[in-house]
Short mmCIF file of C-alpha atoms and ligand atoms in Angstrom, two decimals:
data_model
loop_
_atom_site.label_atom_id
_atom_site.label_comp_id
_atom_site.label_asym_id
_atom_site.label_seq_id
_atom_site.Cartn_x
_atom_site.Cartn_y
_atom_site.Cartn_z
CA MET A 505 8.48 14.11 -2.13
CA LYS A 506 6.71 10.78 -1.67
CA LEU A 507 7.52 7.19 -2.61
CA ILE A 508 4.52 5.22 -3.80
CA LEU A 509 4.78 1.44 -3.52
CA ALA A 510 2.03 -0.32 -5.46
CA VAL A 511 1.58 -4.10 -5.53
CA VAL A 512 -0.42 -5.00 -8.62
CA GLN A 513 -1.31 -8.12 -10.57
CA ASP A 514 1.09 -9.19 -13.32
CA GLN A 515 -1.74 -8.95 -15.88
CA ASP A 516 -2.02 -5.18 -15.29
CA SER A 517 1.66 -4.34 -15.03
CA ALA A 518 2.46 -3.56 -18.70
CA ARG A 519 -0.60 -1.34 -19.04
CA LEU A 520 0.13 0.46 -15.79
CA MET A 521 3.77 1.00 -16.73
CA ASN A 522 2.78 2.57 -20.07
CA ALA A 523 0.15 4.76 -18.43
CA MET A 524 2.58 5.99 -15.75
CA VAL A 525 5.20 6.88 -18.34
CA ASP A 526 2.55 8.57 -20.52
CA HIS A 527 1.68 10.73 -17.50
CA ASN A 528 5.34 11.60 -17.02
CA PHE A 529 5.96 9.62 -13.86
CA ARG A 530 9.33 8.02 -13.22
CA VAL A 531 8.85 4.38 -12.36
CA THR A 532 10.79 1.29 -11.33
CA LYS A 533 9.12 -2.09 -11.65
CA LEU A 534 10.09 -5.02 -9.44
CA ALA A 535 9.08 -8.68 -9.67
CA SER A 536 7.53 -9.71 -6.34
CA THR A 537 5.68 -12.60 -4.74
CA GLY A 538 2.52 -12.46 -2.62
CA GLY A 539 2.85 -14.24 0.71
CA PHE A 540 -0.66 -15.69 0.70
CA LEU A 541 -1.03 -17.03 -2.85
CA LYS A 542 2.73 -17.56 -3.17
CA SER A 543 2.49 -16.48 -6.76
CA GLY A 544 4.06 -13.68 -8.70
CA ASN A 545 2.89 -10.09 -8.64
CA THR A 546 4.49 -6.80 -9.56
CA THR A 547 5.59 -3.96 -7.31
CA PHE A 548 5.91 -0.45 -8.69
CA MET A 549 8.17 2.13 -7.02
CA ILE A 550 7.19 5.65 -7.99
CA GLY A 551 9.05 8.62 -6.56
CA THR A 552 7.12 11.82 -7.13
CA GLU A 553 6.37 15.30 -5.81
CA ASP A 554 3.65 15.57 -3.16
CA ILE A 555 1.30 17.45 -5.46
CA ARG A 556 1.37 14.64 -8.05
CA VAL A 557 0.51 11.80 -5.64
CA GLU A 558 -3.25 12.06 -6.25
CA LYS A 559 -2.72 11.87 -10.01
CA ALA A 560 -0.48 8.82 -9.61
CA LEU A 561 -3.14 7.11 -7.48
CA GLN A 562 -5.75 7.87 -10.11
CA VAL A 563 -3.61 6.34 -12.87
CA ILE A 564 -3.08 3.22 -10.72
CA ARG A 565 -6.81 3.01 -9.97
CA ASP A 566 -7.71 3.35 -13.65
CA ASN A 567 -5.33 0.65 -14.84
CA CYS A 568 -5.64 -2.11 -12.25
CA LYS A 569 -8.66 -4.28 -11.65
CA SER A 570 -9.50 -6.87 -9.03
CA ARG A 571 -9.94 -10.49 -10.06
CA GLU A 572 -10.87 -13.79 -8.56
CA GLN A 573 -7.94 -16.15 -8.38
CA LEU A 574 -7.92 -19.81 -7.44
CA MET A 575 -5.75 -20.78 -4.50
CA ALA A 576 -4.31 -24.26 -4.90
CA PRO A 577 -5.15 -26.56 -1.98
CA VAL A 578 -2.31 -27.06 0.48
CA SER A 579 -1.72 -30.69 1.37
CA PRO A 580 -1.62 -31.51 5.09
CA MET A 581 1.84 -31.80 6.67
CA GLY A 582 1.72 -35.19 8.32
CA GLY A 583 -1.84 -34.39 9.42
CA ASN A 584 -5.00 -36.36 9.05
CA ALA A 585 -5.57 -36.77 5.30
CA ASP A 586 -9.21 -37.85 5.95
CA SER A 587 -10.23 -34.30 6.83
CA TYR A 588 -8.32 -32.80 3.91
CA ILE A 589 -10.60 -31.23 1.28
CA PRO A 590 -8.66 -31.14 -2.00
CA TYR A 591 -10.44 -28.38 -3.88
CA PRO A 592 -9.10 -24.94 -4.73
CA VAL A 593 -10.48 -21.89 -2.94
CA GLU A 594 -11.40 -18.68 -4.75
CA VAL A 595 -9.70 -15.54 -3.45
CA GLU A 596 -10.42 -11.99 -4.54
CA VAL A 597 -7.13 -10.28 -5.37
CA GLY A 598 -7.35 -6.51 -5.33
CA GLY A 599 -6.51 -4.23 -8.20
CA ALA A 600 -3.67 -2.62 -6.27
CA THR A 601 -2.32 -2.44 -2.71
CA VAL A 602 -0.72 0.97 -2.36
CA PHE A 603 1.55 2.53 0.24
CA VAL A 604 2.55 6.21 0.16
CA LEU A 605 5.73 6.91 2.13
CA PRO A 606 7.44 10.20 2.93
CA VAL A 607 10.87 10.55 1.36
CA GLU A 608 13.44 12.06 3.71
CA GLN A 609 16.12 12.46 1.07
CA PHE A 610 16.36 11.90 -2.66
CA HIS A 611 19.76 11.62 -4.34
CA HIS A 612 20.60 11.03 -7.94
CA PHE A 613 24.33 10.43 -8.29
P1 2BA B 1233 14.31 4.32 -16.56
O1 2BA B 1233 12.91 4.75 -16.17
O2 2BA B 1233 14.44 3.26 -17.59
O3 2BA B 1233 15.06 5.65 -17.05
C1 2BA B 1233 16.38 5.63 -17.62
C2 2BA B 1233 16.87 7.04 -17.89
O4 2BA B 1233 16.02 7.63 -18.88
C3 2BA B 1233 16.79 7.94 -16.68
O5 2BA B 1233 17.96 7.81 -15.88
C4 2BA B 1233 16.65 9.31 -17.30
O6 2BA B 1233 17.91 9.83 -17.68
C5 2BA B 1233 15.85 9.02 -18.55
N1 2BA B 1233 14.42 9.30 -18.34
C6 2BA B 1233 13.54 8.56 -17.64
N2 2BA B 1233 12.30 9.10 -17.65
C7 2BA B 1233 12.41 10.23 -18.39
C8 2BA B 1233 11.48 11.26 -18.77
N3 2BA B 1233 10.18 11.19 -18.39
N4 2BA B 1233 11.93 12.26 -19.53
C9 2BA B 1233 13.24 12.32 -19.93
N5 2BA B 1233 14.16 11.39 -19.60
C10 2BA B 1233 13.76 10.35 -18.83
P2 2BA B 1233 17.87 7.99 -14.32
O7 2BA B 1233 17.12 9.24 -14.00
O8 2BA B 1233 19.27 7.90 -13.79
O9 2BA B 1233 17.02 6.76 -13.76
C11 2BA B 1233 17.50 5.44 -13.80
C12 2BA B 1233 16.43 4.48 -13.34
O10 2BA B 1233 16.12 4.80 -11.95
C13 2BA B 1233 15.10 4.64 -14.08
O11 2BA B 1233 15.10 3.82 -15.25
C14 2BA B 1233 14.10 4.15 -13.04
O12 2BA B 1233 14.10 2.71 -13.01
C15 2BA B 1233 14.74 4.60 -11.73
N6 2BA B 1233 14.15 5.89 -11.28
C16 2BA B 1233 14.63 7.13 -11.49
N7 2BA B 1233 13.85 8.07 -10.92
C17 2BA B 1233 12.86 7.39 -10.31
C18 2BA B 1233 11.73 7.80 -9.53
N8 2BA B 1233 11.43 9.09 -9.27
N9 2BA B 1233 10.89 6.83 -9.06
C19 2BA B 1233 11.15 5.54 -9.31
N10 2BA B 1233 12.21 5.08 -10.03
C20 2BA B 1233 13.05 6.01 -10.52
P1 2BA B 1234 -1.03 -12.26 -1.59
O1 2BA B 1234 -0.38 -12.19 -0.23
O2 2BA B 1234 -0.66 -13.41 -2.46
O3 2BA B 1234 -2.61 -12.17 -1.35
C1 2BA B 1234 -3.53 -12.35 -2.41
C2 2BA B 1234 -4.95 -12.18 -1.93
O4 2BA B 1234 -5.28 -13.20 -0.98
C3 2BA B 1234 -5.18 -10.86 -1.17
O5 2BA B 1234 -5.47 -9.83 -2.12
C4 2BA B 1234 -6.35 -11.19 -0.27
O6 2BA B 1234 -7.60 -11.08 -0.96
C5 2BA B 1234 -6.13 -12.66 0.05
N1 2BA B 1234 -5.43 -12.80 1.34
C6 2BA B 1234 -4.17 -12.46 1.64
N2 2BA B 1234 -3.86 -12.76 2.91
C7 2BA B 1234 -4.97 -13.33 3.43
C8 2BA B 1234 -5.29 -13.90 4.71
N3 2BA B 1234 -4.39 -13.91 5.72
N4 2BA B 1234 -6.54 -14.42 4.88
C9 2BA B 1234 -7.45 -14.42 3.87
N5 2BA B 1234 -7.19 -13.91 2.63
C10 2BA B 1234 -5.98 -13.38 2.43
P2 2BA B 1234 -5.00 -8.36 -1.82
O7 2BA B 1234 -5.33 -7.98 -0.40
O8 2BA B 1234 -5.54 -7.51 -2.91
O9 2BA B 1234 -3.40 -8.36 -1.90
C11 2BA B 1234 -2.72 -8.58 -3.13
C12 2BA B 1234 -1.23 -8.64 -2.87
O10 2BA B 1234 -0.80 -7.38 -2.34
C13 2BA B 1234 -0.82 -9.67 -1.81
O11 2BA B 1234 -0.66 -10.92 -2.42
C14 2BA B 1234 0.50 -9.09 -1.31
O12 2BA B 1234 1.56 -9.39 -2.21
C15 2BA B 1234 0.24 -7.59 -1.38
N6 2BA B 1234 -0.21 -7.06 -0.09
C16 2BA B 1234 -1.49 -6.90 0.34
N7 2BA B 1234 -1.51 -6.33 1.56
C17 2BA B 1234 -0.21 -6.12 1.91
C18 2BA B 1234 0.42 -5.55 3.07
N8 2BA B 1234 -0.29 -5.09 4.13
N9 2BA B 1234 1.79 -5.48 3.09
C19 2BA B 1234 2.51 -5.94 2.03
N10 2BA B 1234 1.96 -6.49 0.92
C20 2BA B 1234 0.62 -6.58 0.87
#
């Protein structure tokens, strides 16, 4: 068994959830926050048999797309405000960041 952790954009989360359930995957969705943009994203936890991992990755790939997102400028902390450039920076946020972990034990009490 494997545990798939997939960090996706909020805009894709409802579609991905429906697609995973349609393909008979068991899923738990968590609200998460990206460290860099400090804005919300969604983390999916999917526990599945080894032979279904490829299918799960395909469903994730098909339902998540990358987008440009604007990063708000960070004001200087007591620094020199003269060199501070107050415009937002564009960052490409990926469709999904996915980790596949081995599951040592699975219990369902
Ligand atoms: P839910 O996905 O909302 O599922 C609630 C209950 O609905 C499940 O209880 C199960 O009895 C039933 N169920 C879910 N998917 C089904 C399906 N495809 N066919 C028939 N019945 C289905 P539990 O199995 O006790 O799961 C409770 C919660 O634990 C789940 O909520 C989900 O959030 C999480 N979960 C369970 N197995 C998981 C897994 N393999 N990976 C990730 N999360 C899992
Ligand atoms: P954030 O940390 O908010 O990052 C959003 C996007 O900002 C990233 O997209 C990347 O394009 C850019 N970025 C992040 N850190 C950067 C840095 N130090 N320098 C320059 N640009 C940077 P993605 O790579 O597609 O990541 C999307 C989200 O997936 C991340 O949101 C984070 O929540 C998660 N993530 C990505 N890699 C991870 C990892 N190795 N471990 C845990 N979570 C990760």
